[in-house]
Amino acid sequence: MVSHQQSLRDRQVASIEKILNLNHPAPETSASHHDAPATNGHTPKATPILNSDGDPIWKVLVFDDLGRDVISSVLRVNDLRGWGVTIHLHMKSQRHQIPDVPVLYLVEPTAENLQLIASDLSRNLYSDAYINFLYSISRPLMEDFAAQVANSGTSEGIAQVYDQYLNFVVGEPDLFSLAMGKETYWALNSAQTADDVLDSMVDRIVTGLFSVVVTMGAIPIIKCPKAGAAEMIAAKLDRKLRDHILNSKDNLFSNQGQRPSTATGTSTSRPVLVILDRSVDLIPMLSHSWTYQSLVHDVLKMHLNRITIETPIDDSNPTKGTTKKSYDLNSNDFFWSRNAGVPFPQVAEDIDTELTKYKDDANDITKKTGASSLEDLQNDTSASAHHLKAAITLLPELRERKAILDMHMNIATALLKGIKDRQLDNYYQIEENITKQSKAQILELLDDEAKGKEPLDKLRLFIIWFLSTEQDVSRADMERFEEALTKAGADITALNYVKRVREITRMTMMTSAPTQPSPASTSNEIFRGFSSIGNRLTDRLKDGALGANFENLISGVKNFLPVNKDLTVTKITESIMDPASASSSAIAKTENYLYFDPRSANVRGSMPAASQVRNQQSGMQGGLAPGSSASFGQRRQGFSEAIVFTVGGGSMDEYGNLQEWAKRTGGGGAGGAVGAPRRRVVYGSTDLVNAEDFVMGELARLGRESG
């Protein structure tokens, strides 16, 4: 039994660290630190492999675009240095000879990359080459690479060649994407996409999911709706897993034995992989959220855990302008780990609490040493040796805490400005009760020039209402709405496509309040942050270099309690993981889901054609399609662990909603049944897409094709 819950990020970091250690097993202690909130931002000490003289083996790391994204989302430069990486370079950058230094390649096995590696070998840029492919290389490519190396006579320069199964990007402990870009939903739903392109996309998704399954260490049961991209991906993944088990004497899962569950720490049943088409629910891709991580993703356009914000050059003199600062929200950030999924006002409350704690700790140290501040302490030689030693030991930790809090105060300021300028609190409050809004109320909001500065917010809210309402919207009504949106400055091209899918999405959405009510005390506490923040936080924020404008930003932002709702994807997940507690409507929607078991000789679906990828609508209506229907026992089988994957784009809202559900209903949760197992849900998608990119990029493009 293990005491630490290993997340997907833990496992990927352990795999990357093994690569950095020249594929020697990394120390056990390094794999579990990345999600521990107690690290307070300190990078744990790494112990890289040593050479015969007992010195670390220094190396060069070379990666392509995907390799860079995989590493940069979970490790920082200091982490790489801890494992002996002195320099890291892009595959296509100009690279000079560094003799007597080994090179680590972490790249996709493409013909172009293999040619570049062969060129490096022929030019003797480095000493030994340790080649790590992000996924399994095909036999023809491997033979072609071998021929290039043989012809140049450089085979002795290759120390290792490994398939690593790491072609997915991990953003949060149990959140991943395949980094397929912002056009996947368009490509899967456009009549202009050729069948061979669809096949290539499906193969890439299958390869990525295979790598996730390998990293998690267990072969899952696979469930998906009939027809559409989900079935094609499920069938191909089932075949790939099945062929791997049958054709590999020592397969990637053979040493798992009684796999310790990442959810409970004990041996348990296999996980379930739920593959869903994005069209099952478009609303989370459009909605305005109120949690910290969703706001950062929407307002500040977070990408690969990095955001860029504008901060004043001089807080006391705004006329000096602003400067751009970039921040990384990584796993060693104790504040982000604790607050990413909570409502934004509670984040402001916690900043206040942490600043008070920091100030008290700093005052405690300065009192003992007699210094007036931490800065003076560094130059003070009069303090007693005992107290000085204790203070110097604590200084790095205090500085790290202060830097993290300063960063989050700057982020909070940027978010508050965005909330106030765009009136996001109003939009969020309206969307919480969107089905209660009448046509007249929506039209009034669209006509109101005072409702924020961003026309896209009005378009997003209208699409959410249009996809959610049970009211009949006539052609005349639609013309009035379109006229109001156009007058507000919104590009309504996307509506041509939204009209076509309205009936489908209305049939598949199952958003509802959870059956287990939250305690009243929680509802009173969760949003008390804004009620007191203006009085108690402003002075401390000044200490954090934010200036006096923070209180002005806070004024006018609404303080309200969000409605606790389970989204459609969460309801589907509940009906599969916990059918005994799921609603009858959710059970009915998943009753005809296909069932694949790669370990079984019987449960195997036939392969659908590529053209069926576009026929998602038939799948939504439960149309007949090739595949294996589950027996009653298989439909009612529960799971404690799941991987939920959306084809065509993912939403930070869905990730947060799934984590909240798993925490609430699992063992020890407020709404969990007595004796209920501890639940864990890993959420993944082809890529995380923010609302602006989804509406203006993909829906608008489909709208132009539909018009």
Short mmCIF file of C-alpha atoms in Angstrom, two decimals, residues 283-284 286-299 336 339-349 412 414-432 457 460 464 523 525-531 533 553-565 567 651-654 656-657:
data_model
loop_
_atom_site.label_atom_id
_atom_site.label_comp_id
_atom_site.label_asym_id
_atom_site.label_seq_id
_atom_site.Cartn_x
_atom_site.Cartn_y
_atom_site.Cartn_z
CA ILE A 283 -21.99 24.82 -23.46
CA PRO A 284 -18.86 24.28 -21.28
CA LEU A 286 -18.70 28.79 -24.19
CA SER A 287 -19.65 29.49 -20.59
CA HIS A 288 -18.29 32.16 -18.27
CA SER A 289 -16.92 30.48 -15.17
CA TRP A 290 -16.20 31.70 -11.64
CA THR A 291 -13.41 29.37 -10.54
CA TYR A 292 -9.82 30.58 -10.41
CA GLN A 293 -8.35 28.23 -13.03
CA SER A 294 -11.24 28.73 -15.47
CA LEU A 295 -11.00 32.52 -15.20
CA VAL A 296 -7.24 32.38 -15.76
CA HIS A 297 -7.79 30.17 -18.81
CA ASP A 298 -10.54 32.39 -20.24
CA VAL A 299 -9.46 35.92 -19.32
CA TRP A 336 -2.29 27.37 -7.12
CA ASN A 339 -6.98 27.31 -4.98
CA ALA A 340 -7.11 26.42 -8.69
CA GLY A 341 -10.55 24.87 -8.49
CA VAL A 342 -12.24 27.20 -5.98
CA PRO A 343 -14.48 30.25 -6.66
CA PHE A 344 -12.53 33.43 -7.26
CA PRO A 345 -13.70 35.39 -4.18
CA GLN A 346 -12.38 32.58 -2.01
CA VAL A 347 -9.00 33.01 -3.73
CA ALA A 348 -8.96 36.66 -2.67
CA GLU A 349 -9.79 35.54 0.87
CA ALA A 412 -5.83 38.59 -9.19
CA ALA A 414 -5.51 41.35 -13.88
CA LEU A 415 -8.52 39.07 -13.41
CA LEU A 416 -10.45 41.70 -11.45
CA LYS A 417 -9.82 44.23 -14.20
CA GLY A 418 -11.09 41.76 -16.79
CA ILE A 419 -14.12 40.88 -14.65
CA LYS A 420 -15.03 44.53 -14.19
CA ASP A 421 -14.40 45.65 -17.78
CA ARG A 422 -16.39 42.75 -19.23
CA GLN A 423 -18.89 42.40 -16.34
CA LEU A 424 -18.13 38.70 -16.17
CA ASP A 425 -19.84 38.39 -12.78
CA ASN A 426 -23.13 39.46 -14.40
CA TYR A 427 -22.74 37.05 -17.29
CA TYR A 428 -21.91 34.19 -14.95
CA GLN A 429 -24.91 34.92 -12.74
CA ILE A 430 -27.26 35.00 -15.74
CA GLU A 431 -25.83 31.75 -17.13
CA GLU A 432 -26.41 30.01 -13.81
CA ASP A 457 -19.37 37.77 -24.28
CA ARG A 460 -21.39 33.41 -25.97
CA ILE A 464 -25.72 29.17 -24.39
CA SER A 523 -22.63 28.10 1.15
CA GLU A 525 -18.54 30.69 3.87
CA ILE A 526 -17.53 30.14 0.28
CA PHE A 527 -18.29 33.62 -0.99
CA ARG A 528 -17.54 35.74 2.01
CA GLY A 529 -14.22 36.81 0.47
CA PHE A 530 -15.48 39.90 -1.32
CA SER A 531 -17.51 41.12 1.66
CA ILE A 533 -11.66 42.07 1.12
CA LEU A 553 -11.24 47.17 -8.89
CA ILE A 554 -13.10 45.13 -6.29
CA SER A 555 -15.90 47.64 -5.92
CA GLY A 556 -18.82 46.75 -8.13
CA VAL A 557 -17.95 43.05 -8.50
CA LYS A 558 -20.87 40.99 -7.34
CA ASN A 559 -20.71 38.73 -4.33
CA PHE A 560 -22.97 35.75 -4.96
CA LEU A 561 -23.13 32.01 -4.41
CA PRO A 562 -22.80 29.85 -7.53
CA VAL A 563 -25.32 27.10 -8.16
CA ASN A 564 -23.68 23.73 -7.71
CA LYS A 565 -24.41 21.85 -10.95
CA LEU A 567 -22.42 19.20 -16.24
CA SER A 651 -12.99 22.68 -21.18
CA MET A 652 -11.41 23.71 -17.90
CA ASP A 653 -14.95 23.93 -16.52
CA GLU A 654 -15.53 20.24 -17.23
CA GLY A 656 -13.12 21.24 -12.44
CA ASN A 657 -16.68 19.91 -12.39
#
